[in-house]
XYZ file of C-alpha atoms in Angstrom:
633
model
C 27.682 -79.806 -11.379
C 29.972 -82.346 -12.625
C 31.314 -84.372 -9.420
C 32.980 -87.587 -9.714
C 34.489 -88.781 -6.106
C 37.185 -91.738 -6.951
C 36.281 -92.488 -10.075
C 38.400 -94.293 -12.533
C 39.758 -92.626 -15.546
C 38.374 -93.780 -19.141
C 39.441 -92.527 -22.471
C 37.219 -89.364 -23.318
C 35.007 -89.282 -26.382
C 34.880 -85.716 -27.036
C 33.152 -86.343 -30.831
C 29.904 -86.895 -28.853
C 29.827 -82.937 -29.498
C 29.776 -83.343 -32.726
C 29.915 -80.014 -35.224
C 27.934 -77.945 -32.479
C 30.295 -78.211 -30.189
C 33.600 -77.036 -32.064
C 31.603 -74.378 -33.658
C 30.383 -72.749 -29.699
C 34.193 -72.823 -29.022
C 34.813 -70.506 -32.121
C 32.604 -68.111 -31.464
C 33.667 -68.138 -27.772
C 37.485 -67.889 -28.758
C 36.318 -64.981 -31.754
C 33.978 -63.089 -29.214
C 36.808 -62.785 -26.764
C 40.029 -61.907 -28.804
C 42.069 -60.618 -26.308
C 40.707 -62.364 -23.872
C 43.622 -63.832 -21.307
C 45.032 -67.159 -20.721
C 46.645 -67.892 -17.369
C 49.669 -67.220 -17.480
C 52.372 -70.294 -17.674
C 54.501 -70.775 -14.673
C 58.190 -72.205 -14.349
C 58.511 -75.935 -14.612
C 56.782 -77.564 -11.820
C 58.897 -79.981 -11.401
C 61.246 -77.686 -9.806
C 59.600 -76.255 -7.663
C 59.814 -76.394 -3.342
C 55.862 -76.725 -3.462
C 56.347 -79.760 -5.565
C 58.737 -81.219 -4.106
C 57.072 -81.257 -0.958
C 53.720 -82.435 -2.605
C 55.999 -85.759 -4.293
C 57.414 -86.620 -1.417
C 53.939 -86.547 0.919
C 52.879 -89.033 -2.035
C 55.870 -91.030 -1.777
C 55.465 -91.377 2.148
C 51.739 -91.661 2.441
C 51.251 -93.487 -1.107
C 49.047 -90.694 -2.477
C 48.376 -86.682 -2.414
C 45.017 -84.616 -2.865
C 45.860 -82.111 -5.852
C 43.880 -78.816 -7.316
C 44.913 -79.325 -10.950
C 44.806 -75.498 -12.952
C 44.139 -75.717 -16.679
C 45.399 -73.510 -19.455
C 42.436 -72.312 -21.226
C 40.831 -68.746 -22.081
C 38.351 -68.122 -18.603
C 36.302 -65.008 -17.747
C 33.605 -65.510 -14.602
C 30.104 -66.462 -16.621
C 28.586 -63.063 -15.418
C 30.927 -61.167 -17.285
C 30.343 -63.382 -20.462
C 27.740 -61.756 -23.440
C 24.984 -64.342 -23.684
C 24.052 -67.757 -22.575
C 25.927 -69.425 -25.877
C 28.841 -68.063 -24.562
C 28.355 -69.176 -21.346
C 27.544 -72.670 -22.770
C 31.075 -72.887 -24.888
C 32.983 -71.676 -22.195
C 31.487 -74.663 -19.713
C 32.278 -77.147 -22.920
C 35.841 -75.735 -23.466
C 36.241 -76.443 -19.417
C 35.414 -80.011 -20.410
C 37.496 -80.750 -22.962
C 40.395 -79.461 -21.310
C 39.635 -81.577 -18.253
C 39.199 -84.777 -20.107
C 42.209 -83.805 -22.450
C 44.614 -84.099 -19.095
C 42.215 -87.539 -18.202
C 43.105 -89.052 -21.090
C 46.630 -88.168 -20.398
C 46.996 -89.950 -16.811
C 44.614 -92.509 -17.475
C 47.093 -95.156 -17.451
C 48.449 -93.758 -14.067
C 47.340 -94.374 -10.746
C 44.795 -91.559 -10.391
C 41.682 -91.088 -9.031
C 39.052 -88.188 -10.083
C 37.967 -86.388 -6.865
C 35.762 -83.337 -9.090
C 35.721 -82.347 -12.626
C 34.169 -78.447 -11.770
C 31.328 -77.445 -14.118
C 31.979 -73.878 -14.132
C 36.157 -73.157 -13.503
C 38.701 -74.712 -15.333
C 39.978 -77.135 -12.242
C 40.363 -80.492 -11.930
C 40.502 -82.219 -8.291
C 42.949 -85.391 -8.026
C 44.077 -88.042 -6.107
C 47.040 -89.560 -7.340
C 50.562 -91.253 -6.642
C 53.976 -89.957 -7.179
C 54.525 -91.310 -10.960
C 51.171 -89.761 -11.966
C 52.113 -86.892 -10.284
C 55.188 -86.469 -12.156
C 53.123 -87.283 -15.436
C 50.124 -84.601 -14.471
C 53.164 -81.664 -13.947
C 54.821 -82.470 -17.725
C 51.080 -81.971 -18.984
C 51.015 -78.502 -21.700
C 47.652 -78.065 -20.459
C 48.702 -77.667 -16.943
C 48.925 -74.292 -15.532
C 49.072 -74.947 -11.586
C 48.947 -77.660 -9.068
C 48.358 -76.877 -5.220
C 47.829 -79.593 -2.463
C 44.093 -79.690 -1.609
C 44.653 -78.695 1.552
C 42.311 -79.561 4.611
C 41.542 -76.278 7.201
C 39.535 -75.914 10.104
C 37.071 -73.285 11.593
C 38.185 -69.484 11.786
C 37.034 -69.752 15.673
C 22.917 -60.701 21.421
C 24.716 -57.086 21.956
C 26.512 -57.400 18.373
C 23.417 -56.295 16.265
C 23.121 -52.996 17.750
C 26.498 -51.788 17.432
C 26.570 -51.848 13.457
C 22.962 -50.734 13.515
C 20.884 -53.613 12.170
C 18.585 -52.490 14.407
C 18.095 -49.558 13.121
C 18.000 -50.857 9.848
C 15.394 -53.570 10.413
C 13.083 -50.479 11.663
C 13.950 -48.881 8.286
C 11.681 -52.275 7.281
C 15.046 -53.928 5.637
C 15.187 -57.183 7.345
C 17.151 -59.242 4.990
C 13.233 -60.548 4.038
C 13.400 -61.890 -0.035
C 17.512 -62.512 0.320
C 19.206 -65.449 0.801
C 22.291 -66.024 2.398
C 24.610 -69.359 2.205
C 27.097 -70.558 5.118
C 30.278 -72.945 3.918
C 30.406 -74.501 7.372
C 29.803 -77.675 9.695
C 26.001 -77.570 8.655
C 23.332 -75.678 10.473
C 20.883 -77.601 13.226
C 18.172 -77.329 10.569
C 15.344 -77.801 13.421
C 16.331 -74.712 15.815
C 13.895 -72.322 16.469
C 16.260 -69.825 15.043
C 15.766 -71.365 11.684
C 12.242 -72.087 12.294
C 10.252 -69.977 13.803
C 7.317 -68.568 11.562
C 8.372 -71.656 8.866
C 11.641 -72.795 8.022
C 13.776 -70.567 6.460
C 16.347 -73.101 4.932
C 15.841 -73.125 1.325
C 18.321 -75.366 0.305
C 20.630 -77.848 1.402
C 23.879 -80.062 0.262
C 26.734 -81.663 1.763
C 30.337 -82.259 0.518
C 32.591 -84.772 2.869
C 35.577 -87.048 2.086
C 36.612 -90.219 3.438
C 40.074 -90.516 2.494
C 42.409 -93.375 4.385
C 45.658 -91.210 3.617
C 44.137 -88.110 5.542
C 42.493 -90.430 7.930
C 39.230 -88.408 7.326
C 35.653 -89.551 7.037
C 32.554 -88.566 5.418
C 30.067 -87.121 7.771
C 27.542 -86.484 5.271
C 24.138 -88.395 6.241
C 24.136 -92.042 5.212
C 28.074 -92.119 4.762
C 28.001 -90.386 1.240
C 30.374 -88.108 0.384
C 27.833 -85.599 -1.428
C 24.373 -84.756 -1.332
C 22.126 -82.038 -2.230
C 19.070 -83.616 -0.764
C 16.746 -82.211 2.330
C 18.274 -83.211 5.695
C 22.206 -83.080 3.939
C 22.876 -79.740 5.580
C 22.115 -80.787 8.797
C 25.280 -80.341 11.542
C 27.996 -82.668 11.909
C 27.331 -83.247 15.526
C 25.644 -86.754 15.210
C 27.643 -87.841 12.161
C 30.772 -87.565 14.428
C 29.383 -88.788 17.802
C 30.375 -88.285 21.026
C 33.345 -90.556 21.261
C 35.184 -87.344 19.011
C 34.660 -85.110 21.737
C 36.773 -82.141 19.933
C 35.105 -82.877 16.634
C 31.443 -82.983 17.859
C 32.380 -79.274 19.455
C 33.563 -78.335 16.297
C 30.195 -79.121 14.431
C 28.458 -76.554 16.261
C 30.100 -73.888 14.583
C 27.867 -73.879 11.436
C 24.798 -73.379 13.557
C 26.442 -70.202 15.458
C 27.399 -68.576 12.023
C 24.135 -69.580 10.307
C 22.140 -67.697 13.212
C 24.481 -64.391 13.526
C 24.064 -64.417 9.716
C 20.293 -64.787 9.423
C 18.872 -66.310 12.816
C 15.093 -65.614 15.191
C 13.877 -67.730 17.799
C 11.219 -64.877 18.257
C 13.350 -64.586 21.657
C 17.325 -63.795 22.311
C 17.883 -64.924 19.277
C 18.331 -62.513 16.603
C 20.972 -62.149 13.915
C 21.737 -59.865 11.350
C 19.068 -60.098 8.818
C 16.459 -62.148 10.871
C 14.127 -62.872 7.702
C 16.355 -64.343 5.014
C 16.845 -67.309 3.548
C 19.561 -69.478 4.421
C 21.513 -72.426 2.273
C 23.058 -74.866 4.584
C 26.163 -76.332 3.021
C 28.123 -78.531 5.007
C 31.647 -78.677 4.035
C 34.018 -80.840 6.502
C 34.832 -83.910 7.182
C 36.050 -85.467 10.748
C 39.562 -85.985 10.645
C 41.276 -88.809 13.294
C 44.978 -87.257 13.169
C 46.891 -85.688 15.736
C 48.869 -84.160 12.716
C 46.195 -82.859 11.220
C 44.456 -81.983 14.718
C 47.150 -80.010 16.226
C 47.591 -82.401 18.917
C 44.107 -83.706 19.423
C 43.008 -86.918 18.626
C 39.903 -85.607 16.309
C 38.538 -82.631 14.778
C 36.932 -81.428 12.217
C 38.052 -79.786 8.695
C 37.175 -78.811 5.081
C 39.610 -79.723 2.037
C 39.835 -77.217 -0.422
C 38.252 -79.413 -3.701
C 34.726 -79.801 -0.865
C 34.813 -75.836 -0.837
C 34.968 -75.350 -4.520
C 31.667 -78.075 -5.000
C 29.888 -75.906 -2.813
C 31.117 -72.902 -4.461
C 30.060 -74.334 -7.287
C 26.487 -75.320 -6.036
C 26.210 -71.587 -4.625
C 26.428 -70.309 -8.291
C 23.965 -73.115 -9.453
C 21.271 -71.815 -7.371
C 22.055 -68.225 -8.652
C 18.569 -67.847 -10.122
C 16.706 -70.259 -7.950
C 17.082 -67.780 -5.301
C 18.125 -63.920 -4.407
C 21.976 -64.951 -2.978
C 22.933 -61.828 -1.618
C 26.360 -63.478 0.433
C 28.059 -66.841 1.017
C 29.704 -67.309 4.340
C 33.044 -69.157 4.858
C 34.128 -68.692 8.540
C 37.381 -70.695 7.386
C 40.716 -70.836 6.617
C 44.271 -71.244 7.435
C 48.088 -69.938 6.400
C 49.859 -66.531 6.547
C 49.977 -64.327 2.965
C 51.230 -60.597 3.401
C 49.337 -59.801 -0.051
C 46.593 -61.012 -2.293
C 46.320 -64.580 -2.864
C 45.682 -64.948 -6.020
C 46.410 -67.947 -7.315
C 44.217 -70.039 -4.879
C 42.251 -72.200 -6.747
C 39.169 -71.040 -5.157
C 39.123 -67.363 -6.678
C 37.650 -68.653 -9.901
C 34.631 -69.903 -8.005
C 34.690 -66.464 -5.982
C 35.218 -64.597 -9.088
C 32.100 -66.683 -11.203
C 29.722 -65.339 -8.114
C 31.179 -61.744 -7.621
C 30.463 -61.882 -11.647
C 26.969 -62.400 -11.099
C 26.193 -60.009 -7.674
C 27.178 -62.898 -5.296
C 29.403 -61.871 -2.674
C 31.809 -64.177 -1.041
C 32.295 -63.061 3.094
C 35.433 -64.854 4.193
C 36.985 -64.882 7.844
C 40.517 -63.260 7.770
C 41.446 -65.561 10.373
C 42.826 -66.125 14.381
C 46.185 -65.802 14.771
C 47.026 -62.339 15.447
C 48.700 -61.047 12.517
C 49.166 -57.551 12.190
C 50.046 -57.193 8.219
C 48.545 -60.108 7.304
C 45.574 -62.843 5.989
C 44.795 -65.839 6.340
C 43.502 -67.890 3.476
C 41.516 -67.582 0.984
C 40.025 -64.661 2.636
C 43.244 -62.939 1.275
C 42.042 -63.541 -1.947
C 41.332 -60.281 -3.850
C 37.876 -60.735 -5.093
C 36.347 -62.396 -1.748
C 35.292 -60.221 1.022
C 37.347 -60.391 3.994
C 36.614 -59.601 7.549
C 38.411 -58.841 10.871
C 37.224 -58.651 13.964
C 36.110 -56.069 17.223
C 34.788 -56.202 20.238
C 31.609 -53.968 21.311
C 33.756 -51.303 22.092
C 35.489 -50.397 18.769
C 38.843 -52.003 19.807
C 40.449 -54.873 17.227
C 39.648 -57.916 18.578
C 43.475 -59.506 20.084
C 42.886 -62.195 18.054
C 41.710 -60.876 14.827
C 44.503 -60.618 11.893
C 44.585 -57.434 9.746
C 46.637 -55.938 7.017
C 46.640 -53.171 4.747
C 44.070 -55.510 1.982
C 41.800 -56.283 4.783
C 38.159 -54.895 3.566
C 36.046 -54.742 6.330
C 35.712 -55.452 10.217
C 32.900 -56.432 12.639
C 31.873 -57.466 16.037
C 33.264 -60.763 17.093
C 34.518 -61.356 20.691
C 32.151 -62.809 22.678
C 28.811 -63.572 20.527
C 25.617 -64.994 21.734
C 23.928 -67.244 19.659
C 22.271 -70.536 18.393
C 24.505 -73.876 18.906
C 22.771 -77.209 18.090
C 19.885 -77.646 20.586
C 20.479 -74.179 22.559
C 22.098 -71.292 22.327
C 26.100 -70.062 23.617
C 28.816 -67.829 23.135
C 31.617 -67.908 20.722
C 33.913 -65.844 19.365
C 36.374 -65.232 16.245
C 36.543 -64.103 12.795
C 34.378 -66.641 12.599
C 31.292 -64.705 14.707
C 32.735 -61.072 13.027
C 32.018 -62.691 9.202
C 28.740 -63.791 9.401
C 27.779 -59.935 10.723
C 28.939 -59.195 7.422
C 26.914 -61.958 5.492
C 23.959 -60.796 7.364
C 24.207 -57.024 7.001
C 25.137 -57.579 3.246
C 21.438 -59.456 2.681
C 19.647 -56.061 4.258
C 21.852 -53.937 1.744
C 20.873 -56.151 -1.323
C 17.550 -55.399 -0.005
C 17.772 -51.805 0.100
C 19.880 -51.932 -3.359
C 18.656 -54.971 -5.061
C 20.707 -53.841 -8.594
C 24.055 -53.349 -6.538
C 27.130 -54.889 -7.697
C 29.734 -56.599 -5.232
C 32.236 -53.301 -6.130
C 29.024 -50.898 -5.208
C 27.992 -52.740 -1.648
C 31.359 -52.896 -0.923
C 32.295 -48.947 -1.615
C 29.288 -48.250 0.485
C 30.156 -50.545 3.830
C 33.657 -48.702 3.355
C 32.119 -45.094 3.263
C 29.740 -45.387 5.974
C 32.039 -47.123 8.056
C 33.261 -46.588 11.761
C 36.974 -45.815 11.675
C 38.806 -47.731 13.503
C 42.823 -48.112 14.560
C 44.818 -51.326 15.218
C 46.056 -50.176 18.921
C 47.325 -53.359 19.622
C 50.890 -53.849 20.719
C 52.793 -53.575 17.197
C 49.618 -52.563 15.318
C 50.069 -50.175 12.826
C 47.204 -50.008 10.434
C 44.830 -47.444 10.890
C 41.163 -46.464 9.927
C 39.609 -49.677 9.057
C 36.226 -50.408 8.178
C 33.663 -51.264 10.889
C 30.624 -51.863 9.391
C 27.552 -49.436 10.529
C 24.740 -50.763 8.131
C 22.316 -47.855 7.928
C 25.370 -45.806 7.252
C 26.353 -48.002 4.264
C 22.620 -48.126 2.769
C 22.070 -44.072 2.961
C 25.595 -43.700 1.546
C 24.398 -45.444 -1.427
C 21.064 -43.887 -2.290
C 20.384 -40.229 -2.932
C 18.282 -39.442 0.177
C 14.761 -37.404 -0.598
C 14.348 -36.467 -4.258
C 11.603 -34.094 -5.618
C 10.274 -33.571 -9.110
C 7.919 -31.060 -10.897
C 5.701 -32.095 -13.734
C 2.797 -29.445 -15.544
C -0.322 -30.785 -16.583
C -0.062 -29.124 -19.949
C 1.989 -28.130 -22.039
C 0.273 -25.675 -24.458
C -2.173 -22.970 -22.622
C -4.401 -20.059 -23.456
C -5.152 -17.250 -21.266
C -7.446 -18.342 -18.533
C -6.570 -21.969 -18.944
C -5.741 -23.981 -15.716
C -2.154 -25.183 -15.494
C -1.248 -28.372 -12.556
C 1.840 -28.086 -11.388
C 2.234 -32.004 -9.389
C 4.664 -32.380 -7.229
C 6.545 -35.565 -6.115
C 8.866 -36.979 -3.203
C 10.569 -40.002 -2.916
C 12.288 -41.632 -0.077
C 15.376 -42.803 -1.643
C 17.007 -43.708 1.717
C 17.008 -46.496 4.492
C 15.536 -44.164 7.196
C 11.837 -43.722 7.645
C 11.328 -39.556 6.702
C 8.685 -37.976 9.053
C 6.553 -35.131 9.022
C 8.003 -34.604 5.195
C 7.383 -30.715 3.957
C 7.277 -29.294 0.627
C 7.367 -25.814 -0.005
C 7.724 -23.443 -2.787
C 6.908 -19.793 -3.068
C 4.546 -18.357 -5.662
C 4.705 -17.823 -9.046
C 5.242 -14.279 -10.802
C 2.050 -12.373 -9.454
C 2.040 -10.846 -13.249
C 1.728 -14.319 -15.005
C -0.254 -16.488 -12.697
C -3.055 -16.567 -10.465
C -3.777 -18.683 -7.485
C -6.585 -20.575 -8.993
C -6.941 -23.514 -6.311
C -4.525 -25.582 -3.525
C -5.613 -29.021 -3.502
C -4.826 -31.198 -0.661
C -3.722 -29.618 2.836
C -1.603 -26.957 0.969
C -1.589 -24.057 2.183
C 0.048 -20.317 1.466
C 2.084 -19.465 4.631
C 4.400 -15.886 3.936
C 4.225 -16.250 0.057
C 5.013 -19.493 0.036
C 3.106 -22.681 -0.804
C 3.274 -25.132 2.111
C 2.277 -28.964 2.353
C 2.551 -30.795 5.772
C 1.698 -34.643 5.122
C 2.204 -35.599 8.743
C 2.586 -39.147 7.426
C 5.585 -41.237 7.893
C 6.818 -41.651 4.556
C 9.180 -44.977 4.872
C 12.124 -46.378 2.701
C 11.145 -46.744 -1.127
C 7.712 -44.902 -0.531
C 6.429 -41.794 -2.568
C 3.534 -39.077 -2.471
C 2.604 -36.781 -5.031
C 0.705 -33.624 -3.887
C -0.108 -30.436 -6.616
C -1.471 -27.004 -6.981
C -3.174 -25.311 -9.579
C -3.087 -21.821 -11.159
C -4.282 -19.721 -14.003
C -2.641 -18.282 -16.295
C -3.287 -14.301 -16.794
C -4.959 -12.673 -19.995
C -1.916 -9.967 -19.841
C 1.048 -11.888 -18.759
C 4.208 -10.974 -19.894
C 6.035 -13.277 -22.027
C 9.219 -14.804 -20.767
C 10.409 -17.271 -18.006
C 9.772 -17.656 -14.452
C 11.405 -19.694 -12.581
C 9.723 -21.725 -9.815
C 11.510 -23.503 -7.077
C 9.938 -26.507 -4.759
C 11.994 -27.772 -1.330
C 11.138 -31.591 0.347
C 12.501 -31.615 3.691
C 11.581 -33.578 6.503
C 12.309 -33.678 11.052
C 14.190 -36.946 10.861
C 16.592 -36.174 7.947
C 19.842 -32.891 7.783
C 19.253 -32.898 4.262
C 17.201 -31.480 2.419
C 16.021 -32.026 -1.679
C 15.293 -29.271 -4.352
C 13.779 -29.603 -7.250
C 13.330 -26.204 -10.276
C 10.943 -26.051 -13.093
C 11.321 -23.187 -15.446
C 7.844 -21.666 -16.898
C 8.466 -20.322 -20.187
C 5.649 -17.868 -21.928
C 6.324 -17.058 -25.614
C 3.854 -14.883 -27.290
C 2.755 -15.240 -30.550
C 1.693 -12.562 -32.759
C -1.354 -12.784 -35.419
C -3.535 -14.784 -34.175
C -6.808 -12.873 -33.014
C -8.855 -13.467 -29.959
C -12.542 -11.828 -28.941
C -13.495 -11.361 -25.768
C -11.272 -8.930 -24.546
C -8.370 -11.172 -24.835
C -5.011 -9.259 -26.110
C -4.052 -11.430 -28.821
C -1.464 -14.396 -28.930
C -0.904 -17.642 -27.435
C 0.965 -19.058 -24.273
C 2.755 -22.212 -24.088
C 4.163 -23.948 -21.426
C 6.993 -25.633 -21.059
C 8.602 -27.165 -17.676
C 11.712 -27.940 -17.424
C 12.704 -30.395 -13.884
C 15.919 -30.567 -12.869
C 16.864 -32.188 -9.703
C 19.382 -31.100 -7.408
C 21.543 -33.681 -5.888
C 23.435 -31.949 -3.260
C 21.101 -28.917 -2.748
C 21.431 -28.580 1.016
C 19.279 -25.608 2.571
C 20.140 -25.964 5.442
């Protein structure tokens, strides 16, 4: 990750590339073709956004900017090979230090050059400002805004519960929460070994915003052990409001993924976590809403940590990052927030990014960027089904979950909170057990299956009007992804002669998230004329013509077992097919699995046998075809 905090600008030297470098962004520009530039807007200049944004720097002396470049982009996961990848990364670069080169006789200061989206993050004055919007190369530029928080009988009600005894416990998934930082010693995080994997931290001191760093040791980024860690010492006690504020990480962080071994259990109690701290403590009734402190996270800190999500992308299984955050009013997708290229590099690569829809009521409406198209946004309900008061919806809202009044860790105990805030991190959780159910499932594939096994549920609030949103019910969304029991028939041969002994192995999978007891196959016989019961192997059995196998074993999610019989084929059996048909059901499932196999016997004529066989040959030849929505019941 390229992060450079208030640094000067100095002249680029792109050259240090050399031939290499110009020949990467060739093939990248060749390979893509068509591929789309963002699209030019209307002069900034005269715009109300900028406008506003020249005179904040005229009154304060300087504004926080997210700086879009014009340049070919696609999310790496969608790119062909790691050369591509490479050029696109180089091409981000040299656009970046094109536009530094530009303003490097201004007053401007580099907040972040991002690695893997073609952003810059500025500080600058109103001259530079005015220089930066004339740029060719700029698409876009947005305030970097600073936003606060989206402020034990949870689990059960979307069935995590019944999930976890499905053995999918989040356990081999990681999860990473965007928040205040997590209270890395809690038992919640600790109990049986730490599960915090990673952690960074990404804090600004800025005089203009009146905001301060409360990364440990007054830096403003870290990714070193302890830099997760919750704000509440860094802002101390004398910032009453803040120091409340910082225990918001540790809440989401143990809904998400949290076990004390006690009262303490969240979603997927045995994955990983990434603690990323994201805010900084502000000292501004403007920026406080009246109070004298708080806590909040600028936009350019979200997209670092964004960005250090997607680093760790094959350091560890992410299944979900968590941002319990956000602020603003949009009636449709935002998408031209700076943060959806981030979102969209992760959703390219299986990450999915769970984002609060935020507090203040709306009925037909977001907050941001959980409005953002590609993120994964999340409304909230109480225990009982009903949309939380608080909780804003709209027709674009994806999914909803339990969030009035949730009990869980806070730094040093354990309390109750609620929000979109508590309803996301249900999400983050529940999406870790799915990932572990479906570890080749896209972001478009988890989230058609949370949709399709959701709870309905209508917006009965005064003035609500949107009906039949998505409550998540996790063991729904994991069995309305896989295909339930399947059943296959193999022969042990494929070429016979009369007398010969033919296998006919049989095999059942458990393709769902619910344990299958007491699993029986049956079939009935084969055509008395062409085969014999030679042997039943196993505890099969023939019960009224049919062949019957009782495993009485649990057979649990992902497991198999394989059971056969054996016949013999007849000296005089008549040439042609028989078809043979074999049923897996079992007591804890409606559904039931078929699975044919077609015998074919062709004779052959000329080729003499002694013995008093007729002459001729039999072959064999099985062919399985499986069922899908064979009910029998």
């Amino acid at each position: 990750m390229k992060l450079a905090k208030y640094h000067s600008i100095t002249p680029s030297v792109f050259w240090r590339y050399g031939l290499a470098w110009f020949m990467l962004v060739l093939f990248i520009l060749l390979a893509w073709g068509t591929a789309v530039s963002v699209q030019a807007s209307v002069p900034r200049q005269q715009s109300d956004s900028f406008s506003q944004l020249t005179a904040q720097a005229e009154q304060a002396g300087t504004v926080r900017v997210l700086v879009q470049l014009d340049m070919p982009f696609r999310p790496a996961g969608g790119l062909d090979d790691e050369q591509v990848v490479q050029a696109q990364q180089l091409e981000i670069d040299s656009v970046q230090e094109n536009v530094l080169d530009e303003l490097a006789d201004t007053n401007t200061a580099v907040i972040a050059a991002f690695e893997y989206i073609p952003y810059l993050a500025l500080e600058l004055d109103a001259a530079a400002l005015e220089t930066l919007a004339s740029l060719p190369q700029v698409v876009a530029i947005e305030e970097d805004i600073p936003v606060p928080p989206a402020l034990s009988s949870s689990v059960p009600v979307i069935g995590a519960d019944q999930a976890w005894a499905s053995g999918y416990t989040g356990a081999g998934q990681t999860v990473a929460i965007l928040d205040t930082g997590v209270d890395t010693g809690h038992a919640a995080f600790t109990t049986g070994g730490s599960r915090i994997v990673s952690q960074a931290c990404y804090s600004t001191t800025n005089g203009a915003y009146s905001s301060t760093t409360v990364c440990p040791g007054g830096v403003e980024f870290s990714t070193a052990v302890g830099s997760g860690v919750d704000c509440t010492d860094a802002v101390g006690p004398s910032n009453s409001k803040a120091q409340s504020d910082c225990s918001h990480g540790t809440h989401v962080a143990s809904i998400a993924a949290g076990d004390d071994g006690g009262s303490i259990v969240g979603v997927a109690p045995e994955a990983n976590i990434i603690a990323i701290q994201i805010f900084s403590l502000f000292n501004s009734t403007s920026y406080c809403g009246g109070y004298s402190n708080c806590v909040l996270t600028f936009t350019s800190d979200q997209i670092l940590a964004l960005e250090r999500v997607y680093e760790l992308r094959d350091t560890y299984n992410i299944a979900s990052v968590n941002m319990s955050l956000g602020g603003g009013q949009y009636f449709s997708a935002c998408d031209s927030d700076s943060r959806k290229a981030a979102i969209d590099n992760l959703r390219s690569v299986g990450i999915a990014t769970i984002i609060a829809s935020g507090n203040n009521g709306y009925r037909d409406s977001l907050s941001a960027p959980g409005c953002i198209s590609s993120a994964i946004s999340v409304g909230a309900t109480d225990d009982a089904d009903n949309i939380a008061s608080f909780s804003n919806v709209a027709p674009f809202l994806d999914l909803l979950a339990p969030g009035v009044s949730i009990y869980a860790a806070v730094p040093g105990g354990a309390g109750t909170k609620q929000g979109t805030s508590m309803a996301t991190p249900h999400v983050t959780g529940a999406w870790a057990l799915f990932k572990q159910a479906v570890p080749g499932a896209s972001v478009d594939e988890a989230l058609a299956a949370f949709q399709a096994g959701a709870v309905l549920v209508d917006d009965n609030r005064t003035s609500g009007v949107e009906t039949d949103l998505a409550r998540i019910q996790v063991p729904n969304a994991i069995n309305s992804y896989v295909t339930g029991l399947t059943i296959s028939a193999t022969a042990s041969e494929e070429f016979l002669l009369p007398g010969d002994l033919v296998t006919l192995a049989l095999e059942v999978s458990n393709d769902t998230g619910t344990a299958a007891s007491q699993v029986v196959l049956t079939a009935p016989q084969l055509d008395a004329l062409t085969l014999q019961m030679g042997s039943l192997s196993g505890d099969a059995a023939v019960v009224n013509n049919e062949i019957v196998w009782t495993t009485g074993q649990t057979l649990n999610p992902g497991q198999s077992l394989s059971r056969s019989v054996t016949f013999v084929v007849k000296a005089n059996a008549t040439a042609g097919a028989t078809t043979f048909t074999a049923t897996a059901e079992s007591s804890t499932m409606d559904e039931a699995r078929q699975a044919t196999a077609v015998l074919n016997i062709n004779e052959v004529v000329g080729c003499g046998f002694s013995d008093g066989f007729e002459s001729g040959t039999l072959s064999t030849a099985w062919e399985t075809a499986v069922t899908e929505e064979g009910r029998v019941r």
